[in-house]
mmCIF file of C-alpha atoms in Angstrom:
data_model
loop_
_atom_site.group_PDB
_atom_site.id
_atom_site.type_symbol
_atom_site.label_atom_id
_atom_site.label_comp_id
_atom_site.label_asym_id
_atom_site.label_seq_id
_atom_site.Cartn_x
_atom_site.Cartn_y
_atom_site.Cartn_z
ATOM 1 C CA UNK A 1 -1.541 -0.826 -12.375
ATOM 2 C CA UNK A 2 0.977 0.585 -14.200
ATOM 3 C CA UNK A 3 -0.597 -0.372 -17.414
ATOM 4 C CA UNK A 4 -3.594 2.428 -16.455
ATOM 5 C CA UNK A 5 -1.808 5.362 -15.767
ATOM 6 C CA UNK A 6 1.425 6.644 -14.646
ATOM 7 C CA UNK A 7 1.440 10.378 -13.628
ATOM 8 C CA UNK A 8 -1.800 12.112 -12.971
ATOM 9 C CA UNK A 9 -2.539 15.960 -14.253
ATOM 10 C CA UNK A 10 -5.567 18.174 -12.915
ATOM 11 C CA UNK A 11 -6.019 21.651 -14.149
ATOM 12 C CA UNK A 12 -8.350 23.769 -11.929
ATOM 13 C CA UNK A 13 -10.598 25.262 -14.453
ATOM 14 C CA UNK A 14 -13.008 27.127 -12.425
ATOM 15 C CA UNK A 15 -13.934 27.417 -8.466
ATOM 16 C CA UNK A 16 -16.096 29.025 -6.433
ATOM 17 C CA UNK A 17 -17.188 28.961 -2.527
ATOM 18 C CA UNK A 18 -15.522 26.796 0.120
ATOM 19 C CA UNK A 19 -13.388 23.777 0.010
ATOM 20 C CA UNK A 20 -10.148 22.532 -0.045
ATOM 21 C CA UNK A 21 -7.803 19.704 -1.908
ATOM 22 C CA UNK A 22 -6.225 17.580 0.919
ATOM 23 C CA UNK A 23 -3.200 15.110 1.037
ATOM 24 C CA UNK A 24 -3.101 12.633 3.894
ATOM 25 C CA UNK A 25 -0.224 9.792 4.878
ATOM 26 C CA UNK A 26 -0.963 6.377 3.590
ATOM 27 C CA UNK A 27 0.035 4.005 6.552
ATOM 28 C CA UNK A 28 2.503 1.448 5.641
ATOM 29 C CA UNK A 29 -0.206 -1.489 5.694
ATOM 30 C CA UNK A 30 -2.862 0.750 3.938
ATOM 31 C CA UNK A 31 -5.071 0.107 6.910
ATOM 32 C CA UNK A 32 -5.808 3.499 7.428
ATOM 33 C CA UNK A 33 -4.934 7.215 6.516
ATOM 34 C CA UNK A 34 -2.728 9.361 8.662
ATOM 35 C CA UNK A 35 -1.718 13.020 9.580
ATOM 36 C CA UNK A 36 -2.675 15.567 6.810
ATOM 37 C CA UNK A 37 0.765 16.598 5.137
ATOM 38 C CA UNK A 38 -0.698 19.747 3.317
ATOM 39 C CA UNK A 39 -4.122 21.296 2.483
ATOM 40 C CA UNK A 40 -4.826 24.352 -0.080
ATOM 41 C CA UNK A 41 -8.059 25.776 -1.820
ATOM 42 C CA UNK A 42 -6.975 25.582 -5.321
ATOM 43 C CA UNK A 43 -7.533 28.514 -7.694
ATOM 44 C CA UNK A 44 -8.219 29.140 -11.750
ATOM 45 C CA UNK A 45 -5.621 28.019 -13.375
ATOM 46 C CA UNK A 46 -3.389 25.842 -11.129
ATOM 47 C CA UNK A 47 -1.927 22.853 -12.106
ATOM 48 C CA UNK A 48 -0.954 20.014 -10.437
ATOM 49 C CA UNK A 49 1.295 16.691 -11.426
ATOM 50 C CA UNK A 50 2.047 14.305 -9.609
ATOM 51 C CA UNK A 51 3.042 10.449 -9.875
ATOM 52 C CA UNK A 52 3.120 7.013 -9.204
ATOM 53 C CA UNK A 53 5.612 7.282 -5.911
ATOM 54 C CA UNK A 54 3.157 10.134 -4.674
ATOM 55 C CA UNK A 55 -0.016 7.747 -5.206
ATOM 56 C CA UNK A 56 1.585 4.923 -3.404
ATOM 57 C CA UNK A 57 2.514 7.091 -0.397
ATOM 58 C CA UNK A 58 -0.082 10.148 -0.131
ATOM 59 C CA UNK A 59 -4.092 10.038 -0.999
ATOM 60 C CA UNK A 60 -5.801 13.163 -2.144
ATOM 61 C CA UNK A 61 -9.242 14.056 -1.451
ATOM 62 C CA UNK A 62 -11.391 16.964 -2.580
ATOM 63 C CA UNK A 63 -13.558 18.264 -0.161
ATOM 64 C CA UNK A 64 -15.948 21.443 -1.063
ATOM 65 C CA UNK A 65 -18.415 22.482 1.619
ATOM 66 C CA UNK A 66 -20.221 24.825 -0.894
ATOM 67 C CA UNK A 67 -20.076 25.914 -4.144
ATOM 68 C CA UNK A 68 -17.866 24.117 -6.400
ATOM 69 C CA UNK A 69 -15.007 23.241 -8.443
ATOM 70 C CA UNK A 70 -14.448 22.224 -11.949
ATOM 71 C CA UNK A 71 -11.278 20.670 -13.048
ATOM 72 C CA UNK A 72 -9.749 18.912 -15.936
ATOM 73 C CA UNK A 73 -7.998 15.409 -15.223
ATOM 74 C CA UNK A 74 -5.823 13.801 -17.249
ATOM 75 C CA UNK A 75 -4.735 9.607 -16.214
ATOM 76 C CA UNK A 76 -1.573 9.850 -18.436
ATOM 77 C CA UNK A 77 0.525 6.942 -19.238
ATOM 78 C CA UNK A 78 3.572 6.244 -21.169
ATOM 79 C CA UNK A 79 4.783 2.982 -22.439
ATOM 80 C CA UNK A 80 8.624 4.474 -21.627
ATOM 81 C CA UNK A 81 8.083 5.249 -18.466
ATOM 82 C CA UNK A 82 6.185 2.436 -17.525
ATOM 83 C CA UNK A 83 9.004 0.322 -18.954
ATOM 84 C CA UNK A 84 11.251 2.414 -16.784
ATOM 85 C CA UNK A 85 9.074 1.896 -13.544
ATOM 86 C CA UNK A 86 8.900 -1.625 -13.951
ATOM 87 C CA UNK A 87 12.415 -2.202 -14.747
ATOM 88 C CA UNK A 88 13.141 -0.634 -11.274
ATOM 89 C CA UNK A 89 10.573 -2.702 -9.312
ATOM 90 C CA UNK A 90 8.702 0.086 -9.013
ATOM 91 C CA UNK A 91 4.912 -0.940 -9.066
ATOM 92 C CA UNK A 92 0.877 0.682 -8.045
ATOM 93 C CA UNK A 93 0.357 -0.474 -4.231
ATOM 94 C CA UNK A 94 -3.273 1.023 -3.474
ATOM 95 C CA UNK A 95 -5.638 2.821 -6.161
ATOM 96 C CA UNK A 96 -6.988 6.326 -4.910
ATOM 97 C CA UNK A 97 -10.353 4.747 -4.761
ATOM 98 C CA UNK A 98 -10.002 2.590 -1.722
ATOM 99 C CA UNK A 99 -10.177 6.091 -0.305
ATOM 100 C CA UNK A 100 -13.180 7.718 -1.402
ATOM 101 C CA UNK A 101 -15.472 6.278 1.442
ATOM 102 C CA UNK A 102 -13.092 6.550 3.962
#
């Protein structure tokens, strides 16, 4: 929904123990996830941006085995750019939580 957010930010603010940040293939039917395209452990301080072309294409999962993570995420939106997306057909396929449980 384009109306909700259009670019994502998350700040890692603190981590500790094991656990990594994962990006996966969204099949073209959103059946199913595919191959992992990258995986990290991210650290104090890194940022991350990413937006509405990534969402449609790529879900990202957090997955920490122990300790934790604490991280600051902003939904941003802006009426210009949503304006812009729409205006190019451009539009939210899948939201990331049809993912969660998977």
């Amino acid at each position: 929904d384009l109306s909700r957010h259009t670019f994502t930010v998350v700040l890692t603010l603190s981590e500790e123990g094991s656990g990594r940040f994962e990006w996966r293939e969204i099949a073209p039917d959103a059946s199913c996830l595919g191959d992992v395209t990258a995986s990290g452990h991210p650290r104090v301080g890194e940022l991350a941006i990413h937006g509405l072309a990534c969402n449609n294409a790529l879900a990202h999962r957090a997955f920490w085995e122990t300790g934790r993570r604490l991280a600051l995420v902003l939904f941003c939106r802006s009426d210009e750019m949503e304006a812009s997306l729409a205006a190019s057909g451009m539009k939210s396929s899948i939201t990331m939580r049809h993912w969660w449980s998977k």
